[in-house]
PDB file of N, CA and C in Angstrom:
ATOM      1  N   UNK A   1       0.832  -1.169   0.000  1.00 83.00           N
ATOM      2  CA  UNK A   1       0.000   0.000   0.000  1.00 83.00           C
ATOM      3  C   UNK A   1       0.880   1.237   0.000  1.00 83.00           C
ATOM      4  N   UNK A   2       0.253   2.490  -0.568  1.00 88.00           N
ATOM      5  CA  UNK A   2       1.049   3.663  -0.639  1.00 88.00           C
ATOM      6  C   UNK A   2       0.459   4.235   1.080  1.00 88.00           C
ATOM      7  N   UNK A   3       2.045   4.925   1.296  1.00 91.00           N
ATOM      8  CA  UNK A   3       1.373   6.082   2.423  1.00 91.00           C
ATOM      9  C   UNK A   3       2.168   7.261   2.285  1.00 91.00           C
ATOM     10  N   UNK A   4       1.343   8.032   2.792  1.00 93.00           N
ATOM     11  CA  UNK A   4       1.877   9.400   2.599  1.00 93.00           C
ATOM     12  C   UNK A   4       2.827   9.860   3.963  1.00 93.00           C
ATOM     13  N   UNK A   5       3.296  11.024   4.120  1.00 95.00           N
ATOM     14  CA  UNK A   5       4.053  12.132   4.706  1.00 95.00           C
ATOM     15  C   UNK A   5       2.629  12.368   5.705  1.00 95.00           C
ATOM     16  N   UNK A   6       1.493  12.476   5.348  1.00 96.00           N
ATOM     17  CA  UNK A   6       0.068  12.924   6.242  1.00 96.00           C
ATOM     18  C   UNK A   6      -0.046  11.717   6.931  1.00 96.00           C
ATOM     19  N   UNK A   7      -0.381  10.395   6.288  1.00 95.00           N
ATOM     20  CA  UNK A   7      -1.241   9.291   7.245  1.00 95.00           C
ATOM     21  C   UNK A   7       0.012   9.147   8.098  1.00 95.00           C
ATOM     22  N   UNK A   8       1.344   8.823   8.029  1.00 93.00           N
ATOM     23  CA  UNK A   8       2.434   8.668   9.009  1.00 93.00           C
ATOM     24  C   UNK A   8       2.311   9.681   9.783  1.00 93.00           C
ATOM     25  N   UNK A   9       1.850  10.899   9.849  1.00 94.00           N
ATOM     26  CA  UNK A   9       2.265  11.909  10.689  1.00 94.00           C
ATOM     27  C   UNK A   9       1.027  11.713  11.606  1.00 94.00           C
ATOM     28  N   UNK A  10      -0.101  11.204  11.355  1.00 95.00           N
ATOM     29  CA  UNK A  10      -1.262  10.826  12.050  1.00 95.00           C
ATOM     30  C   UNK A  10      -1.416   9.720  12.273  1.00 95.00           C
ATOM     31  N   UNK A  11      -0.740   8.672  12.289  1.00 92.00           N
ATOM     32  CA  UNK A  11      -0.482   7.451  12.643  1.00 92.00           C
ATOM     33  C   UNK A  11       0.424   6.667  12.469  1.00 92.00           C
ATOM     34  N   UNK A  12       1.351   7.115  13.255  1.00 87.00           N
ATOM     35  CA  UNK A  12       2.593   6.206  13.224  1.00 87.00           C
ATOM     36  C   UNK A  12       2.869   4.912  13.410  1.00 87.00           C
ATOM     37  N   UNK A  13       3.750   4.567  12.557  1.00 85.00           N
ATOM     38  CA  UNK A  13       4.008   3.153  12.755  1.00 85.00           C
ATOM     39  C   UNK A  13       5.052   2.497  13.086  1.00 85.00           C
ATOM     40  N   UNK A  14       4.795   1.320  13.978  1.00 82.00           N
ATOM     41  CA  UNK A  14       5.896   0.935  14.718  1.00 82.00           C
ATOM     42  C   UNK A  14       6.383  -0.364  13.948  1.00 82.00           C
ATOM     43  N   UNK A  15       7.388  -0.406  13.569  1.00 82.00           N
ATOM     44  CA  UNK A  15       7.770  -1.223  12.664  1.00 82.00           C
ATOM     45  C   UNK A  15       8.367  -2.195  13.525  1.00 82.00           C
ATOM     46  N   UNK A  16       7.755  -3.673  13.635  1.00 86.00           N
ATOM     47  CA  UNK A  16       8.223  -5.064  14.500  1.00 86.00           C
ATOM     48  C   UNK A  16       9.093  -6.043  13.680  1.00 86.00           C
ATOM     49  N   UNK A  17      10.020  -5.460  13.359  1.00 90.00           N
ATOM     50  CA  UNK A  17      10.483  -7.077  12.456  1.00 90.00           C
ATOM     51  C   UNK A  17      12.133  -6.604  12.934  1.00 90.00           C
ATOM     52  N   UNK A  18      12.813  -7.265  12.554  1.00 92.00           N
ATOM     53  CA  UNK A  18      14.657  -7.285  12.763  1.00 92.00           C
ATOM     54  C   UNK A  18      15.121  -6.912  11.658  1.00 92.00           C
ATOM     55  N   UNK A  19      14.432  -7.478  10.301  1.00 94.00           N
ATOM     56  CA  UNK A  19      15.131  -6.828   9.053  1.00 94.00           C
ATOM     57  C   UNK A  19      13.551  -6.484   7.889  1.00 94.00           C
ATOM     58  N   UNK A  20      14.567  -4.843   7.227  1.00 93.00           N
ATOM     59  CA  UNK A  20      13.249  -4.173   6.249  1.00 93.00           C
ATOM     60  C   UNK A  20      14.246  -4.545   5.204  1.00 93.00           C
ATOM     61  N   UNK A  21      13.861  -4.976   3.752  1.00 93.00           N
ATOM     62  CA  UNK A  21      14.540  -4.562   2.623  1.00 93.00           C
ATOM     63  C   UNK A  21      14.101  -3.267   1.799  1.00 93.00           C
ATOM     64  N   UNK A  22      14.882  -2.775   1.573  1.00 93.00           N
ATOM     65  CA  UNK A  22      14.622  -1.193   0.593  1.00 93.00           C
ATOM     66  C   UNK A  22      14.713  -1.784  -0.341  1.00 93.00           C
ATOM     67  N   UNK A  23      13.884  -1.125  -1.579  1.00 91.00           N
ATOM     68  CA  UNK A  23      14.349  -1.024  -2.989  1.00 91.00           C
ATOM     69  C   UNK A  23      13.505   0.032  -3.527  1.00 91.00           C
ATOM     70  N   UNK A  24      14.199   0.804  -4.846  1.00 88.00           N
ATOM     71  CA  UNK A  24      13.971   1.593  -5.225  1.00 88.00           C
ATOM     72  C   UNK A  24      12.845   1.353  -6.584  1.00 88.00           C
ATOM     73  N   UNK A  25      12.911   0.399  -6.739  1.00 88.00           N
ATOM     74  CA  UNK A  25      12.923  -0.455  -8.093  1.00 88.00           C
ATOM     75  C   UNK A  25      11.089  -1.387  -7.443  1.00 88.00           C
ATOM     76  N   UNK A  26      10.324  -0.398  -8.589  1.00 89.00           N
ATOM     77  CA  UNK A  26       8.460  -0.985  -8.056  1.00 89.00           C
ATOM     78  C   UNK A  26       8.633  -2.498  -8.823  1.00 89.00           C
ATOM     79  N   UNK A  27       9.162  -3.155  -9.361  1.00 90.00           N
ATOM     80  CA  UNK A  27       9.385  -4.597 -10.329  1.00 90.00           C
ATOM     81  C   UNK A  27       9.796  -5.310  -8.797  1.00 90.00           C
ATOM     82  N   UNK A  28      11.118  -4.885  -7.749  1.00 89.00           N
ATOM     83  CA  UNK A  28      11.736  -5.591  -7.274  1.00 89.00           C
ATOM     84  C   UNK A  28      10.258  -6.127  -6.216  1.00 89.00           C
ATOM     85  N   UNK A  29       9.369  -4.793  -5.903  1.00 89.00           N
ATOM     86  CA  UNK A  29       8.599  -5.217  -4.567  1.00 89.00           C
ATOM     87  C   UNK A  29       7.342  -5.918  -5.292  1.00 89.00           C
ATOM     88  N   UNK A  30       6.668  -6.211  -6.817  1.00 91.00           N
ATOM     89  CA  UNK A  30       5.626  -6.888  -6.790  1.00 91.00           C
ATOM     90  C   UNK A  30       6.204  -8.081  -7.129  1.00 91.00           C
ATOM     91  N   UNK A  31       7.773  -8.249  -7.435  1.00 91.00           N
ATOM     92  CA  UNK A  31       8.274  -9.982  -7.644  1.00 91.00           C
ATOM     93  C   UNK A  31       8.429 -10.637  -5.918  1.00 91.00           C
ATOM     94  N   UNK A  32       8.423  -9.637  -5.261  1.00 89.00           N
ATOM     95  CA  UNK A  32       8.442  -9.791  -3.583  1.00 89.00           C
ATOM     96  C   UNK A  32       7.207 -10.379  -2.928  1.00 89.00           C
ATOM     97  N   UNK A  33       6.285  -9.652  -3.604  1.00 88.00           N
ATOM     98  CA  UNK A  33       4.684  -9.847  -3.588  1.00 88.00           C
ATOM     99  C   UNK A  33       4.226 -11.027  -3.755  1.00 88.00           C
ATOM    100  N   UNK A  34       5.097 -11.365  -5.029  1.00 91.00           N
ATOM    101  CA  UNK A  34       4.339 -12.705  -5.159  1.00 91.00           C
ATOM    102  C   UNK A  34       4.386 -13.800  -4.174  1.00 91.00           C
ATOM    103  N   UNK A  35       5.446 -13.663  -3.367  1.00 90.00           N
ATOM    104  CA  UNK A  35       5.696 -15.254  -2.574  1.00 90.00           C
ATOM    105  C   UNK A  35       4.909 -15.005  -1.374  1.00 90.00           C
ATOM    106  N   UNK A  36       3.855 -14.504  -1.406  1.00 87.00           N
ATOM    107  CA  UNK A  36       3.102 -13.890  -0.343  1.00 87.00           C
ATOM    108  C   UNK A  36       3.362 -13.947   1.259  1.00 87.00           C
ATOM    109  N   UNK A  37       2.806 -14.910   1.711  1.00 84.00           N
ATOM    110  CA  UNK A  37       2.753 -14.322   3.167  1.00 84.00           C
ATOM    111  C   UNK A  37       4.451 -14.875   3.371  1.00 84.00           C
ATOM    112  N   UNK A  38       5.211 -15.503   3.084  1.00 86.00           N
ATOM    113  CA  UNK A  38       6.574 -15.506   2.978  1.00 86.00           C
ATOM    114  C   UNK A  38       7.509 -14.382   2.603  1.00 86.00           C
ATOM    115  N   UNK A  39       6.548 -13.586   2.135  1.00 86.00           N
ATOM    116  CA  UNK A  39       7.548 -12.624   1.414  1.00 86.00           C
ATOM    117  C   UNK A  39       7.903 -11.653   2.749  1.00 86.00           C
ATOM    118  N   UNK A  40       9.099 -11.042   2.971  1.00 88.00           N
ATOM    119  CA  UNK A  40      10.056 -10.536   3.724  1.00 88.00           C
ATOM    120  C   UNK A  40       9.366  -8.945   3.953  1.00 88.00           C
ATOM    121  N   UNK A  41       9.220  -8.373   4.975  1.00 90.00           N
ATOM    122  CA  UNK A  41       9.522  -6.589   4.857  1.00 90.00           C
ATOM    123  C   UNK A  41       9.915  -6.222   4.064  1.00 90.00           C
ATOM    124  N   UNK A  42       9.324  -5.323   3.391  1.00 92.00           N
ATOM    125  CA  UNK A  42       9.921  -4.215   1.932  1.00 92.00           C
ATOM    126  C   UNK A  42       9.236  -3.059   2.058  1.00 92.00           C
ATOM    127  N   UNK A  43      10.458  -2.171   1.695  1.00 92.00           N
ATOM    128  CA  UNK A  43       9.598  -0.431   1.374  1.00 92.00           C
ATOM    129  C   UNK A  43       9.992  -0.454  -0.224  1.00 92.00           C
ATOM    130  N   UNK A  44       9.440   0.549  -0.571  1.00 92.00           N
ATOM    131  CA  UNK A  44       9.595   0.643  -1.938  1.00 92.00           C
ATOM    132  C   UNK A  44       9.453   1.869  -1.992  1.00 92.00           C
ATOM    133  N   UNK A  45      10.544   3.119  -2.632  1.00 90.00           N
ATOM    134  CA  UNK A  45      10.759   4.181  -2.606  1.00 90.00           C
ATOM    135  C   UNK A  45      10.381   4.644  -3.669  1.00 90.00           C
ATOM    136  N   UNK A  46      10.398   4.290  -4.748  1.00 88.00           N
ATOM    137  CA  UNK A  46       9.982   4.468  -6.148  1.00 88.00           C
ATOM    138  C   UNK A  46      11.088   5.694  -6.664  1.00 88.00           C
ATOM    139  N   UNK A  47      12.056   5.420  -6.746  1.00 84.00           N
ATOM    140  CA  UNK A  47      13.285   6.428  -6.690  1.00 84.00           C
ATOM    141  C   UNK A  47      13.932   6.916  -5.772  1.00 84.00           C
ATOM    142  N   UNK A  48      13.753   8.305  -5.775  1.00 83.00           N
ATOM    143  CA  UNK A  48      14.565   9.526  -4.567  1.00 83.00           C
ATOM    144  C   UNK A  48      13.652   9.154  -3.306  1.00 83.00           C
ATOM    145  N   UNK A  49      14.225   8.461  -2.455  1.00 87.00           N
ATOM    146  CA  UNK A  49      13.486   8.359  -1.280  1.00 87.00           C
ATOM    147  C   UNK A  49      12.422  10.139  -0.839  1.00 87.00           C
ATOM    148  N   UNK A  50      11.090   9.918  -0.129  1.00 90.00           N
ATOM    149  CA  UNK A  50      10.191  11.030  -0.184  1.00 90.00           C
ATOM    150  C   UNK A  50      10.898  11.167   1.623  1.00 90.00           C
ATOM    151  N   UNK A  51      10.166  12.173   2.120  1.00 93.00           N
ATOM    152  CA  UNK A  51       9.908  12.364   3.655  1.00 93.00           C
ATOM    153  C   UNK A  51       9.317  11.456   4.080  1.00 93.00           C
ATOM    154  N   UNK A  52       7.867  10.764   3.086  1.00 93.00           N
ATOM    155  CA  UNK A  52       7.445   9.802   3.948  1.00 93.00           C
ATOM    156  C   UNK A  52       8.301   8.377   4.509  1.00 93.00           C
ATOM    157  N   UNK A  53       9.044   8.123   3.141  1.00 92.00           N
ATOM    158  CA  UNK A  53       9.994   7.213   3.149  1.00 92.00           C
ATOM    159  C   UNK A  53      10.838   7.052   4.271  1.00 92.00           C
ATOM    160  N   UNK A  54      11.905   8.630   4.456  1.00 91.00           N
ATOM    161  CA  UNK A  54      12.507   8.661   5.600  1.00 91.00           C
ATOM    162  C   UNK A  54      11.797   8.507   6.895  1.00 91.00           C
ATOM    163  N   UNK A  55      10.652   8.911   6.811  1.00 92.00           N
ATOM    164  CA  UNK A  55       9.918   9.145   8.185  1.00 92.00           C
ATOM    165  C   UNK A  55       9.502   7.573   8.571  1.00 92.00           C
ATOM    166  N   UNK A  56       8.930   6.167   7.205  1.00 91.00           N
ATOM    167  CA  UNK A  56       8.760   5.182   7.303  1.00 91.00           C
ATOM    168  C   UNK A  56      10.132   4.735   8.423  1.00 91.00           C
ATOM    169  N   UNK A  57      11.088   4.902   7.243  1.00 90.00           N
ATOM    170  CA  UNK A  57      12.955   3.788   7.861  1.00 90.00           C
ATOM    171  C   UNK A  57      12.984   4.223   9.062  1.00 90.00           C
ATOM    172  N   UNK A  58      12.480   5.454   9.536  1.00 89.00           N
ATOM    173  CA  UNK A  58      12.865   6.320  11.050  1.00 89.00           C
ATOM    174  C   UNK A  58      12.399   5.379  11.978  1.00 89.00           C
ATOM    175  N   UNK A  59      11.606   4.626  12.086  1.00 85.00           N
ATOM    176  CA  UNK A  59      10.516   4.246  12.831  1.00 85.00           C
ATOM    177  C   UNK A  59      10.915   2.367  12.971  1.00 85.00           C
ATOM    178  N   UNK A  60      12.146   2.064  11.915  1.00 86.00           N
ATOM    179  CA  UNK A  60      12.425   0.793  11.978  1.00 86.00           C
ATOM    180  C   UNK A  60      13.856   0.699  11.935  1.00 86.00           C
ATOM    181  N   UNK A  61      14.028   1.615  13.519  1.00 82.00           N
ATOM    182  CA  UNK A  61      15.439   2.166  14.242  1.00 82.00           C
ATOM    183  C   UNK A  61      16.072   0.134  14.706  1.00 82.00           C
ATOM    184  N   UNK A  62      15.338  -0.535  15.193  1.00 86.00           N
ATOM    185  CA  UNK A  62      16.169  -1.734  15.597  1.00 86.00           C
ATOM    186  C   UNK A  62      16.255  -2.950  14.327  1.00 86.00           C
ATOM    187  N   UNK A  63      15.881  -2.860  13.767  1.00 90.00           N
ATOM    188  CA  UNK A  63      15.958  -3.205  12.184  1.00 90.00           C
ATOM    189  C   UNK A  63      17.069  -2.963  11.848  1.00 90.00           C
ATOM    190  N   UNK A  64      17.350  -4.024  10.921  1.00 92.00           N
ATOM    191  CA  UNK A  64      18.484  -3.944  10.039  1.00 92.00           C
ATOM    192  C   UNK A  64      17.745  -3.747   8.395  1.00 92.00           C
ATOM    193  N   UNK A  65      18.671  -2.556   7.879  1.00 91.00           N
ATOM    194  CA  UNK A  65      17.832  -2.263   6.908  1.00 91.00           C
ATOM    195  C   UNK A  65      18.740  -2.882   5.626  1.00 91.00           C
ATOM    196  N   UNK A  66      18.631  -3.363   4.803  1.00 92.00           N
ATOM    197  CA  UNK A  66      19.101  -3.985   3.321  1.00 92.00           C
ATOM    198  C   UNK A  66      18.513  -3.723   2.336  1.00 92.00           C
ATOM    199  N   UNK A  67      19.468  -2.675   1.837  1.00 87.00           N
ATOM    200  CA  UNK A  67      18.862  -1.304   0.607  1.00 87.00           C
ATOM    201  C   UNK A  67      19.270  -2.132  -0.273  1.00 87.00           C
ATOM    202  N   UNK A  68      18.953  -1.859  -1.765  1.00 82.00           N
ATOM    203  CA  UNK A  68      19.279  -2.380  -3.095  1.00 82.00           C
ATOM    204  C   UNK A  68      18.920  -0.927  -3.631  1.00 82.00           C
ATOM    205  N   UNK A  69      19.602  -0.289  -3.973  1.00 76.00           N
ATOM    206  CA  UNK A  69      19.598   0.734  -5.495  1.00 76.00           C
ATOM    207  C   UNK A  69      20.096   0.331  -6.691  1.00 76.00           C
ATOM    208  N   UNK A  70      19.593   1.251  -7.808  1.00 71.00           N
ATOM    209  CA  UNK A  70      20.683   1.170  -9.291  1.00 71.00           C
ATOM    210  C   UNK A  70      21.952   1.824  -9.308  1.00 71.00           C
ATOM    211  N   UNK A  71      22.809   1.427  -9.398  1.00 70.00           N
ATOM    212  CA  UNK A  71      24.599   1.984  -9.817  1.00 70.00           C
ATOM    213  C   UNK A  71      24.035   3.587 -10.500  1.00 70.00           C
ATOM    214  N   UNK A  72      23.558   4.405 -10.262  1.00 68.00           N
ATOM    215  CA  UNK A  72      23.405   5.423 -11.312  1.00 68.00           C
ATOM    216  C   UNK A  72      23.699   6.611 -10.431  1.00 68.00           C
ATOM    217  N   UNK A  73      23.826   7.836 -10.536  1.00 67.00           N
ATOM    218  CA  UNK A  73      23.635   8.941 -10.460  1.00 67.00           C
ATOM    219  C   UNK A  73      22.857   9.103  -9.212  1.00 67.00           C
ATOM    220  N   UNK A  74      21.947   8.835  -9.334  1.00 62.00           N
ATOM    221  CA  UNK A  74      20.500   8.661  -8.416  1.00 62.00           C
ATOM    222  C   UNK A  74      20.766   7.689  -7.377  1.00 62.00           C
ATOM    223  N   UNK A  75      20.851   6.598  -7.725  1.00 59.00           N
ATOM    224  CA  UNK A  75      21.344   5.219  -6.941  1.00 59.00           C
ATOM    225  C   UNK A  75      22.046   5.765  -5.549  1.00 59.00           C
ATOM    226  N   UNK A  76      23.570   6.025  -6.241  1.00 63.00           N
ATOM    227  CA  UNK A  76      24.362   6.235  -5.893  1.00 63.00           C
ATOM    228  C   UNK A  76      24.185   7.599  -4.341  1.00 63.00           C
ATOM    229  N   UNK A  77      23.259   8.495  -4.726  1.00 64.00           N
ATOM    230  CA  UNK A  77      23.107   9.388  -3.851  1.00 64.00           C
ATOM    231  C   UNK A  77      21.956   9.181  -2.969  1.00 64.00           C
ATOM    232  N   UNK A  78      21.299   8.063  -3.131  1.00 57.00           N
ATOM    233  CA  UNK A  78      20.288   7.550  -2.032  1.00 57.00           C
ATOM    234  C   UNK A  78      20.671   7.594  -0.856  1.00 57.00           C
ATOM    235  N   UNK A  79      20.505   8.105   0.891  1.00 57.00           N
ATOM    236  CA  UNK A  79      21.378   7.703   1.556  1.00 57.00           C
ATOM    237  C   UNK A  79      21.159   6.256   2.286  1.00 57.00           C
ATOM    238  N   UNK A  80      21.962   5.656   3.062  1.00 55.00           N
ATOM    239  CA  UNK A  80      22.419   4.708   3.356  1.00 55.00           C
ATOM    240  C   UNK A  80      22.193   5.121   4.752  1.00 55.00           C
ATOM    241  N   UNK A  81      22.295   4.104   6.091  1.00 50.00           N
ATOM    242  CA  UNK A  81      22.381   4.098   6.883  1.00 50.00           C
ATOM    243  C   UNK A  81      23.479   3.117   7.754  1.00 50.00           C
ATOM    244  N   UNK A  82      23.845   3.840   8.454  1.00 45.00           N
ATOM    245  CA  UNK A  82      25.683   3.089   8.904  1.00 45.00           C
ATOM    246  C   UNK A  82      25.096   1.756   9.460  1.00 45.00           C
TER     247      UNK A  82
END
């Protein structure tokens, strides 16, 4: 599901799992989709990570997060978290 910068700011969410995978890439999260209730935590940024995005990862502080970007320009300047 999409969420915005608004529904997070009015209902936050507490993210329960140990590991989120990022990807930037909407192909990587509906091939994710498919293996359904098996399928792992995923955000999906749809490029330049938004505020909501950051405000999502903020919230899944004891998580280990495992980004995948493209080698590009863009990719490359996504940030990362130590």
């Amino acid at each position: 599901m999409r969420l915005t910068l608004h529904q997070l700011r009015m209902y936050p969410l507490e993210v329960q799992t140990d590991q989120v995978f990022v990807t930037e890439n909407p192909a990587i999260l509906r091939a994710a989709c498919a293996l359904g209730a098996s399928a792992p935590a995923m955000v999906c940024t749809e490029g330049v990570p938004s505020a909501a995005a950051h405000r999502l990862l903020a919230g899944a502080i004891s998580a280990a997060l495992w980004w995948r970007n493209d080698f590009d320009w863009v990719g490359c300047a996504s940030p990362r978290r130590p």
